[in-house]
Amino acid sequence: MIVELISTGSELLLGDTINTNVAWLAREMNKLGYTVAFQSTIGDNPARMEECFRLAASRADLVVCTGGLGPTQGDITRPSLAKAIGLELELNHDAERMVKAFFENKGREMPDPSRREMMLPVGSEALNNSCGVAPGVAVQADGTTYILLPGPPAEMKAVFDESVRPYLTKYFGGQGVVKSHRYAVYGLRELELEASLMDLVKTQQNPTIAFLIKNGYIELRITAKAMTLEEAETLLAPWDAILRERLGDSLGRRLEKSMLELVTDALLEAGATVATAESCTGGLVGKRLTDMPGSSAYVQGGVISYSNEVKHKVLGVPQDELDTYGAVSEQVAKSMAAGTRKLLGTTYGVSTTGIAGPGGGTATKPVGLVYIGVSGPEGTVAYRNDFIGDRESIRQSTAERALYLLYQAITGKK
C-alpha cells in the first residue's frame, strides 16, 4: 500500500520545530511493509490543508497526518479533513468517553474547548491517546484511509503503537516487511561508488540500492521487501559477498551498531586503553569516546594540541618535523599519536591534524585535508583524508573516521 505522511503546523515551515515525527513514522511504516512514497508539510491554513488531503487521496491508499488535534481554534486538522472528504463533524461517543476519562483521572474539570476534541468526521473510529487528551482518528472515504495523530511526539507514538498498529492489521492484514542491510563505504566519492556499482544500480528491482552521504563515509543501503523477515533476509544474503568483491577495502563496517559502540566493545574486549591528541577537531574525538557511560574504563585522557608549541612541548613532536613538513602532515600526525600514547601510558593513541576551514587552505594543503594518526602495539601509522563540506562537517567527518581507524587497529576488521 502507498502511504503519504502529512505534517501540519506553521512552526514546522518556519523552522522553529524540527519534524522528528515524520522520520519516526516513516521507519515504522516501512517496518510494517507499507511504502511511504510521499511526505507533505502544511501550515495552519484550512484551504491549503484541504487541498493537501485531496492531493494525498489522489496518489496514496493510506494518509497519515500528525498535528492539529488539540482544543484551540488553531487546531484545524479534523474540520479540514472532514471538508476535504465531504463529511460532517459529529460528536463521537468513544472520543467523548476518552476525553472525559483523561480529566477525571487527573482530578480536573474538563474545559469546555476540549469538546472540540470529541468532534470527528462521521463514521470515524476514535484512537485512544494514553499520553494526552486528543484522541487519534481513523476514517475511510472513497477508497482512502485517513489516520490523524496528535502532534506531540510522545502522544503520536503512543497512539500509533497502541491503536494504529492493530487498526492496520484489522483492516489490511500483513503487508510484509521491508529490511535493509546498511554499510559504511570509506574513501570513495559518491560518483566513484556509483560507477563501481552502475550495472547493479541500473538493473535493481528487489533488493534496491541507495547511497546516502554521511559525515566521514557514504552509507550504502540494500533494501528488500518480502512477506516475511526470513524471505527478506534470503534476498539480502548474497549482497555482502557481491559488495565486498566490487568495493574491496572501501567497504567498511555494517551499520547495525554505531561506530562508538563498536570501538567501545573492541576496547573492552581487548582490555585496552586509549588517549587522544587533537588539533583540528579540538577535543571532538575525546568527546565522542566519552559519550558512552563507563568510558573511564578505557579512556585515559587527551591533549588538545592546537598550537605547534603544545604539539612540541607536551606531545614531543620533533621541532624539525614541524618546520620541515608543517603541522598538517603525515609525519606530525604519527608523532602526535605516539606522543599522547607515551604521555598517558595507553595501549593506543589517536591523533587528528588538518585544515577544517573556512580559511587556512593552500594549493598544496587545501581546506578538508586531514591526517589521522593511530599508534598501538603494532606500530604507528597515519592516514591522509580529503573531506569536503563546511568547518563543522569536516570536523565531524574527521572524528568519525578517527574512531573507525582506531577500531581497525584494535580488531584488524573492516
Short mmCIF file of C-alpha atoms in Angstrom, two decimals:
data_model
loop_
_atom_site.label_atom_id
_atom_site.label_comp_id
_atom_site.label_asym_id
_atom_site.label_seq_id
_atom_site.Cartn_x
_atom_site.Cartn_y
_atom_site.Cartn_z
CA MET A 1 0.00 0.00 0.00
CA ILE A 2 1.15 3.51 -0.86
CA VAL A 3 1.37 5.89 2.10
CA GLU A 4 1.55 9.66 2.32
CA LEU A 5 2.70 11.29 5.54
CA ILE A 6 1.38 14.78 6.25
CA SER A 7 2.72 17.05 8.98
CA THR A 8 0.73 20.12 9.98
CA GLY A 9 1.84 23.25 11.81
CA SER A 10 3.29 26.57 10.69
CA GLU A 11 6.11 26.13 13.23
CA LEU A 12 7.49 23.33 11.04
CA LEU A 13 7.60 25.59 7.98
CA LEU A 14 9.19 28.43 9.95
CA GLY A 15 11.96 26.12 11.15
CA ASP A 16 11.10 26.67 14.80
CA THR A 17 10.42 22.96 15.36
CA ILE A 18 12.38 20.02 13.96
CA ASN A 19 10.00 17.45 12.47
CA THR A 20 11.04 14.22 14.16
CA ASN A 21 7.54 12.73 13.81
CA VAL A 22 7.81 12.11 10.08
CA ALA A 23 11.15 10.28 10.39
CA TRP A 24 9.80 8.03 13.13
CA LEU A 25 6.57 7.30 11.25
CA ALA A 26 8.42 6.54 8.01
CA ARG A 27 10.61 3.99 9.77
CA GLU A 28 7.67 2.33 11.49
CA MET A 29 5.50 2.20 8.37
CA ASN A 30 8.32 0.67 6.36
CA LYS A 31 8.89 -1.94 9.05
CA LEU A 32 5.25 -2.93 8.59
CA GLY A 33 5.74 -3.34 4.85
CA TYR A 34 3.99 -0.14 3.73
CA THR A 35 5.55 2.00 1.01
CA VAL A 36 5.96 5.60 2.14
CA ALA A 37 6.01 7.35 -1.22
CA PHE A 38 5.09 10.96 -0.31
CA GLN A 39 5.63 13.41 2.53
CA SER A 40 3.99 16.84 2.86
CA THR A 41 4.20 19.66 5.39
CA ILE A 42 1.34 22.15 5.63
CA GLY A 43 0.94 25.30 7.68
CA ASP A 44 -2.12 26.17 9.74
CA ASN A 45 -4.23 27.21 6.76
CA PRO A 46 -7.58 25.47 6.19
CA ALA A 47 -7.70 25.87 2.41
CA ARG A 48 -4.18 24.56 1.90
CA MET A 49 -4.78 21.72 4.36
CA GLU A 50 -7.92 20.63 2.50
CA GLU A 51 -6.04 20.78 -0.79
CA CYS A 52 -3.25 18.66 0.69
CA PHE A 53 -5.69 15.97 1.82
CA ARG A 54 -7.31 15.87 -1.63
CA LEU A 55 -3.93 15.58 -3.35
CA ALA A 56 -2.87 12.82 -0.97
CA ALA A 57 -6.07 10.88 -1.70
CA SER A 58 -5.30 11.02 -5.43
CA ARG A 59 -1.98 9.22 -5.03
CA ALA A 60 -1.99 7.24 -1.78
CA ASP A 61 -4.04 4.42 -0.27
CA LEU A 62 -3.27 5.48 3.30
CA VAL A 63 -2.80 9.04 4.54
CA VAL A 64 -1.27 9.55 7.99
CA CYS A 65 -1.32 13.09 9.38
CA THR A 66 0.21 14.46 12.58
CA GLY A 67 -0.69 17.65 14.41
CA GLY A 68 -3.61 20.00 14.85
CA LEU A 69 -5.89 17.83 17.03
CA GLY A 70 -5.92 19.98 20.14
CA PRO A 71 -8.78 22.07 21.61
CA THR A 72 -7.84 25.53 20.29
CA GLN A 73 -9.19 27.46 17.34
CA GLY A 74 -5.87 26.90 15.60
CA ASP A 75 -6.27 23.10 15.69
CA ILE A 76 -7.94 22.68 12.32
CA THR A 77 -6.97 19.22 11.13
CA ARG A 78 -10.26 17.46 11.93
CA PRO A 79 -12.54 20.04 10.23
CA SER A 80 -10.15 20.39 7.29
CA LEU A 81 -10.16 16.64 6.65
CA ALA A 82 -13.95 16.47 7.04
CA LYS A 83 -14.43 19.20 4.46
CA ALA A 84 -11.88 17.64 2.07
CA ILE A 85 -13.67 14.27 2.06
CA GLY A 86 -17.20 15.64 2.18
CA LEU A 87 -18.19 14.51 5.66
CA GLU A 88 -19.75 16.40 8.56
CA LEU A 89 -18.25 16.51 12.03
CA GLU A 90 -20.26 14.74 14.72
CA LEU A 91 -19.92 14.02 18.39
CA ASN A 92 -18.05 10.71 18.60
CA HIS A 93 -19.10 8.93 21.78
CA ASP A 94 -15.85 6.95 22.09
CA ALA A 95 -13.86 10.16 21.76
CA GLU A 96 -16.14 11.79 24.33
CA ARG A 97 -15.50 8.96 26.76
CA MET A 98 -11.72 9.15 26.20
CA VAL A 99 -11.51 12.91 26.68
CA LYS A 100 -13.68 12.91 29.81
CA ALA A 101 -11.72 9.98 31.26
CA PHE A 102 -8.48 11.91 30.86
CA PHE A 103 -9.68 14.79 33.02
CA GLU A 104 -11.40 12.51 35.53
CA ASN A 105 -8.18 10.55 36.01
CA LYS A 106 -6.31 13.81 36.57
CA GLY A 107 -8.92 15.05 39.03
CA ARG A 108 -9.53 18.13 36.90
CA GLU A 109 -12.61 19.70 35.45
CA MET A 110 -12.79 19.41 31.68
CA PRO A 111 -12.51 22.81 29.96
CA ASP A 112 -15.31 23.49 27.52
CA PRO A 113 -12.96 23.90 24.48
CA SER A 114 -11.96 20.24 24.86
CA ARG A 115 -15.35 19.34 23.41
CA ARG A 116 -13.78 20.12 20.03
CA GLU A 117 -11.58 17.06 20.53
CA MET A 118 -14.70 14.87 20.58
CA MET A 119 -15.95 16.08 17.19
CA LEU A 120 -14.79 13.66 14.48
CA PRO A 121 -15.80 13.11 10.84
CA VAL A 122 -18.91 10.91 10.53
CA GLY A 123 -18.02 7.21 10.69
CA SER A 124 -14.64 7.77 12.32
CA GLU A 125 -13.02 5.43 14.80
CA ALA A 126 -11.50 7.19 17.83
CA LEU A 127 -7.98 6.03 18.70
CA ASN A 128 -7.06 6.11 22.37
CA ASN A 129 -4.32 8.54 23.46
CA SER A 130 -2.78 7.20 26.67
CA CYS A 131 -0.32 10.11 26.89
CA GLY A 132 -2.62 13.07 26.29
CA VAL A 133 -6.12 14.37 25.73
CA ALA A 134 -6.84 14.40 22.00
CA PRO A 135 -7.82 11.01 20.58
CA GLY A 136 -6.43 9.95 17.24
CA VAL A 137 -8.81 9.48 14.33
CA ALA A 138 -9.21 6.77 11.69
CA VAL A 139 -11.73 7.16 8.89
CA GLN A 140 -12.18 5.65 5.43
CA ALA A 141 -13.66 7.54 2.48
CA ASP A 142 -13.76 6.80 -1.25
CA GLY A 143 -11.14 4.07 -1.07
CA THR A 144 -8.62 6.03 1.00
CA THR A 145 -7.92 5.55 4.70
CA TYR A 146 -7.03 8.60 6.79
CA ILE A 147 -5.34 8.44 10.17
CA LEU A 148 -4.93 11.57 12.28
CA LEU A 149 -2.40 11.56 15.09
CA PRO A 150 -1.54 14.15 17.76
CA GLY A 151 1.48 16.34 17.13
CA PRO A 152 3.46 15.95 20.40
CA PRO A 153 5.91 13.09 19.71
CA ALA A 154 5.14 11.09 22.87
CA GLU A 155 1.40 11.21 22.16
CA MET A 156 1.88 10.43 18.47
CA LYS A 157 3.98 7.35 19.26
CA ALA A 158 1.57 6.15 21.93
CA VAL A 159 -1.47 6.36 19.65
CA PHE A 160 0.40 4.70 16.80
CA ASP A 161 1.75 1.83 18.90
CA GLU A 162 -1.41 1.17 20.90
CA SER A 163 -4.11 1.84 18.31
CA VAL A 164 -2.84 2.31 14.77
CA ARG A 165 -0.88 -0.92 14.54
CA PRO A 166 -3.89 -3.09 15.48
CA TYR A 167 -6.16 -0.97 13.24
CA LEU A 168 -3.90 -1.57 10.23
CA THR A 169 -3.72 -5.28 10.96
CA LYS A 170 -7.50 -5.50 11.33
CA TYR A 171 -8.31 -3.80 8.04
CA PHE A 172 -5.31 -4.55 5.82
CA GLY A 173 -3.63 -7.62 7.28
CA GLY A 174 0.10 -8.15 6.90
CA GLN A 175 1.88 -6.02 4.31
CA GLY A 176 5.11 -7.95 4.60
CA VAL A 177 8.39 -6.47 5.81
CA VAL A 178 10.99 -4.08 4.50
CA LYS A 179 14.51 -4.96 5.60
CA SER A 180 17.76 -3.14 4.89
CA HIS A 181 21.40 -4.06 5.22
CA ARG A 182 23.45 -0.89 5.67
CA TYR A 183 27.18 -0.45 5.11
CA ALA A 184 29.70 2.35 5.56
CA VAL A 185 31.84 2.99 2.50
CA TYR A 186 35.11 4.82 3.16
CA GLY A 187 37.49 6.62 0.83
CA LEU A 188 35.19 6.88 -2.22
CA ARG A 189 33.25 9.82 -3.58
CA GLU A 190 29.58 9.26 -4.39
CA LEU A 191 30.18 9.19 -8.17
CA GLU A 192 33.04 6.72 -7.73
CA LEU A 193 30.81 4.45 -5.68
CA GLU A 194 28.02 4.66 -8.21
CA ALA A 195 30.43 3.85 -11.06
CA SER A 196 31.59 0.74 -9.20
CA LEU A 197 28.00 -0.50 -8.94
CA MET A 198 26.47 1.10 -12.04
CA ASP A 199 25.30 -2.13 -13.69
CA LEU A 200 23.63 -3.22 -10.44
CA VAL A 201 22.03 0.19 -9.96
CA LYS A 202 20.57 0.13 -13.48
CA THR A 203 19.06 -3.34 -13.08
CA GLN A 204 17.90 -3.05 -9.45
CA GLN A 205 14.44 -4.33 -8.61
CA ASN A 206 14.25 -6.13 -5.28
CA PRO A 207 16.53 -5.53 -3.42
CA THR A 208 17.11 -1.86 -4.22
CA ILE A 209 20.32 0.13 -3.82
CA ALA A 210 20.66 3.60 -2.31
CA PHE A 211 23.53 5.93 -1.35
CA LEU A 212 23.38 8.48 1.49
CA ILE A 213 26.14 10.97 2.25
CA LYS A 214 27.15 10.92 5.92
CA ASN A 215 29.96 12.59 7.86
CA GLY A 216 33.10 10.57 7.15
CA TYR A 217 31.56 7.91 4.92
CA ILE A 218 28.82 7.07 2.43
CA GLU A 219 26.00 4.88 3.67
CA LEU A 220 25.25 2.11 1.16
CA ARG A 221 21.82 0.66 1.78
CA ILE A 222 20.49 -2.56 0.25
CA THR A 223 16.73 -2.90 0.88
CA ALA A 224 14.49 -5.91 0.27
CA LYS A 225 10.74 -6.22 0.55
CA ALA A 226 9.11 -9.60 1.24
CA MET A 227 6.22 -11.13 3.10
CA THR A 228 8.40 -12.43 5.93
CA LEU A 229 11.67 -11.39 7.53
CA GLU A 230 13.17 -14.75 6.54
CA GLU A 231 12.33 -14.17 2.88
CA ALA A 232 13.78 -10.66 3.01
CA GLU A 233 17.00 -11.96 4.56
CA THR A 234 17.23 -14.59 1.81
CA LEU A 235 17.05 -11.83 -0.80
CA LEU A 236 19.74 -9.84 1.01
CA ALA A 237 22.08 -12.74 1.78
CA PRO A 238 24.14 -12.72 -1.47
CA TRP A 239 24.81 -8.99 -1.36
CA ASP A 240 27.53 -8.98 1.26
CA ALA A 241 29.82 -11.03 -0.98
CA ILE A 242 28.82 -9.04 -4.09
CA LEU A 243 29.67 -5.72 -2.45
CA ARG A 244 32.96 -6.93 -0.99
CA GLU A 245 34.04 -8.22 -4.39
CA ARG A 246 33.15 -4.91 -6.05
CA LEU A 247 34.39 -2.48 -3.42
CA GLY A 248 37.22 -4.30 -1.67
CA ASP A 249 38.73 -2.43 1.28
CA SER A 250 36.45 0.56 0.66
CA LEU A 251 33.51 -1.42 2.01
CA GLY A 252 33.68 -0.89 5.75
CA ARG A 253 31.54 -1.83 8.69
CA ARG A 254 27.90 -2.78 8.81
CA LEU A 255 25.82 -0.03 10.37
CA GLU A 256 23.72 -2.04 12.81
CA LYS A 257 25.86 -0.57 15.60
CA SER A 258 27.25 2.93 15.87
CA MET A 259 30.96 3.50 15.44
CA LEU A 260 31.21 4.41 19.11
CA GLU A 261 29.57 1.14 20.18
CA LEU A 262 31.98 -0.86 18.03
CA VAL A 263 35.05 0.96 19.38
CA THR A 264 33.82 0.63 22.95
CA ASP A 265 33.20 -3.10 22.58
CA ALA A 266 36.60 -3.59 20.96
CA LEU A 267 38.48 -1.68 23.66
CA LEU A 268 36.71 -3.53 26.46
CA GLU A 269 37.21 -6.94 24.85
CA ALA A 270 40.91 -6.24 24.34
CA GLY A 271 41.33 -4.73 27.81
CA ALA A 272 42.89 -1.75 26.05
CA THR A 273 43.07 1.96 26.80
CA VAL A 274 43.23 5.00 24.53
CA ALA A 275 44.39 8.61 24.59
CA THR A 276 43.80 11.36 22.06
CA ALA A 277 45.84 14.20 20.58
CA GLU A 278 43.67 16.61 18.67
CA SER A 279 44.34 19.71 16.67
CA CYS A 280 41.63 20.44 14.07
CA THR A 281 38.90 18.57 15.97
CA GLY A 282 39.53 20.46 19.21
CA GLY A 283 38.52 17.59 21.52
CA LEU A 284 35.68 16.15 19.45
CA VAL A 285 37.23 12.67 19.24
CA GLY A 286 37.68 12.60 23.01
CA LYS A 287 34.14 13.83 23.46
CA ARG A 288 32.81 11.05 21.24
CA LEU A 289 34.84 8.43 23.10
CA THR A 290 33.46 9.58 26.44
CA ASP A 291 29.83 9.75 25.31
CA MET A 292 29.37 6.13 26.39
CA PRO A 293 28.70 5.52 30.11
CA GLY A 294 31.61 3.73 31.76
CA SER A 295 34.16 5.18 29.34
CA SER A 296 36.60 5.78 32.19
CA ALA A 297 37.44 2.07 31.88
CA TYR A 298 39.28 2.69 28.62
CA VAL A 299 39.73 6.45 28.06
CA GLN A 300 42.72 7.85 29.93
CA GLY A 301 42.59 11.41 28.62
CA GLY A 302 43.71 13.60 25.79
CA VAL A 303 45.59 16.69 24.67
CA ILE A 304 44.08 19.48 22.59
CA SER A 305 47.28 20.46 20.80
CA TYR A 306 46.02 23.31 18.69
CA SER A 307 49.32 25.17 18.61
CA ASN A 308 52.66 23.91 17.38
CA GLU A 309 54.13 24.80 20.75
CA VAL A 310 51.83 22.34 22.53
CA LYS A 311 52.50 19.71 19.88
CA HIS A 312 56.22 20.06 20.54
CA LYS A 313 56.41 20.71 24.29
CA VAL A 314 53.58 18.44 25.51
CA LEU A 315 53.39 15.67 22.91
CA GLY A 316 57.05 15.63 21.99
CA VAL A 317 56.59 16.23 18.26
CA PRO A 318 60.10 16.97 16.94
CA GLN A 319 60.56 20.61 16.03
CA ASP A 320 62.28 19.69 12.78
CA GLU A 321 59.13 17.79 11.68
CA LEU A 322 57.00 20.85 12.32
CA ASP A 323 59.49 23.09 10.49
CA THR A 324 60.03 20.75 7.54
CA TYR A 325 56.60 19.21 6.94
CA GLY A 326 54.22 21.52 8.76
CA ALA A 327 51.61 20.72 11.39
CA VAL A 328 49.27 19.20 8.79
CA SER A 329 51.37 16.27 7.66
CA GLU A 330 51.69 12.52 7.93
CA GLN A 331 54.86 12.84 10.00
CA VAL A 332 53.33 15.14 12.60
CA ALA A 333 50.14 13.06 12.85
CA LYS A 334 52.23 9.97 13.62
CA SER A 335 54.31 11.79 16.21
CA MET A 336 51.19 13.20 17.87
CA ALA A 337 49.59 9.75 18.16
CA ALA A 338 52.76 8.17 19.51
CA GLY A 339 53.31 11.14 21.82
CA THR A 340 49.92 11.00 23.54
CA ARG A 341 50.16 7.23 23.86
CA LYS A 342 53.54 7.61 25.62
CA LEU A 343 52.47 10.61 27.69
CA LEU A 344 49.36 8.90 29.11
CA GLY A 345 50.61 5.33 29.08
CA THR A 346 47.83 3.86 26.96
CA THR A 347 47.54 0.94 24.59
CA TYR A 348 46.51 3.20 21.72
CA GLY A 349 46.89 6.82 20.77
CA VAL A 350 44.87 8.56 18.08
CA SER A 351 45.59 11.99 16.61
CA THR A 352 44.00 14.50 14.24
CA THR A 353 45.65 17.39 12.45
CA GLY A 354 44.18 19.19 9.48
CA ILE A 355 42.56 22.24 7.95
CA ALA A 356 38.87 22.49 8.83
CA GLY A 357 38.42 25.91 7.23
CA PRO A 358 36.87 28.03 6.08
CA GLY A 359 40.27 29.72 5.76
CA GLY A 360 43.82 28.47 6.06
CA GLY A 361 43.96 26.29 2.97
CA THR A 362 46.60 26.46 0.23
CA ALA A 363 47.05 24.86 -3.18
CA THR A 364 49.10 22.03 -1.67
CA LYS A 365 47.16 21.80 1.59
CA PRO A 366 43.52 22.66 0.85
CA VAL A 367 40.64 23.00 3.29
CA GLY A 368 39.48 19.50 4.15
CA LEU A 369 42.94 17.93 4.20
CA VAL A 370 43.25 15.96 7.44
CA TYR A 371 45.78 13.44 8.69
CA ILE A 372 44.71 10.93 11.31
CA GLY A 373 47.35 9.03 13.24
CA VAL A 374 46.93 5.79 15.18
CA SER A 375 49.63 4.39 17.42
CA GLY A 376 49.42 0.97 19.06
CA PRO A 377 51.26 -2.26 19.80
CA GLU A 378 51.63 -2.98 16.07
CA GLY A 379 53.24 0.38 15.31
CA THR A 380 52.24 3.89 14.30
CA VAL A 381 50.58 4.88 11.04
CA ALA A 382 48.91 7.95 9.63
CA TYR A 383 46.20 8.27 7.00
CA ARG A 384 45.53 11.12 4.61
CA ASN A 385 41.89 12.18 4.23
CA ASP A 386 40.35 14.75 1.90
CA PHE A 387 36.99 15.76 3.32
CA ILE A 388 34.51 18.20 1.82
CA GLY A 389 31.91 20.44 3.46
CA ASP A 390 31.90 23.28 5.95
CA ARG A 391 34.01 23.50 9.08
CA GLU A 392 31.60 21.50 11.25
CA SER A 393 31.07 18.70 8.76
CA ILE A 394 34.83 18.35 8.23
CA ARG A 395 35.39 18.11 11.98
CA GLN A 396 32.55 15.59 12.37
CA SER A 397 33.87 13.55 9.44
CA THR A 398 37.34 13.55 10.99
CA ALA A 399 36.05 12.30 14.35
CA GLU A 400 34.02 9.54 12.69
CA ARG A 401 36.99 8.40 10.58
CA ALA A 402 39.35 8.54 13.56
CA LEU A 403 37.12 6.17 15.52
CA TYR A 404 36.92 3.86 12.50
CA LEU A 405 40.70 3.75 12.10
CA LEU A 406 41.10 3.12 15.82
CA TYR A 407 38.60 0.27 15.55
CA GLN A 408 40.55 -1.24 12.67
CA ALA A 409 43.80 -1.02 14.64
CA ILE A 410 42.27 -2.81 17.62
CA THR A 411 40.44 -5.55 15.73
CA GLY A 412 42.04 -5.81 12.31
CA LYS A 413 38.48 -5.73 10.90
CA LYS A 414 36.96 -3.52 8.24
#
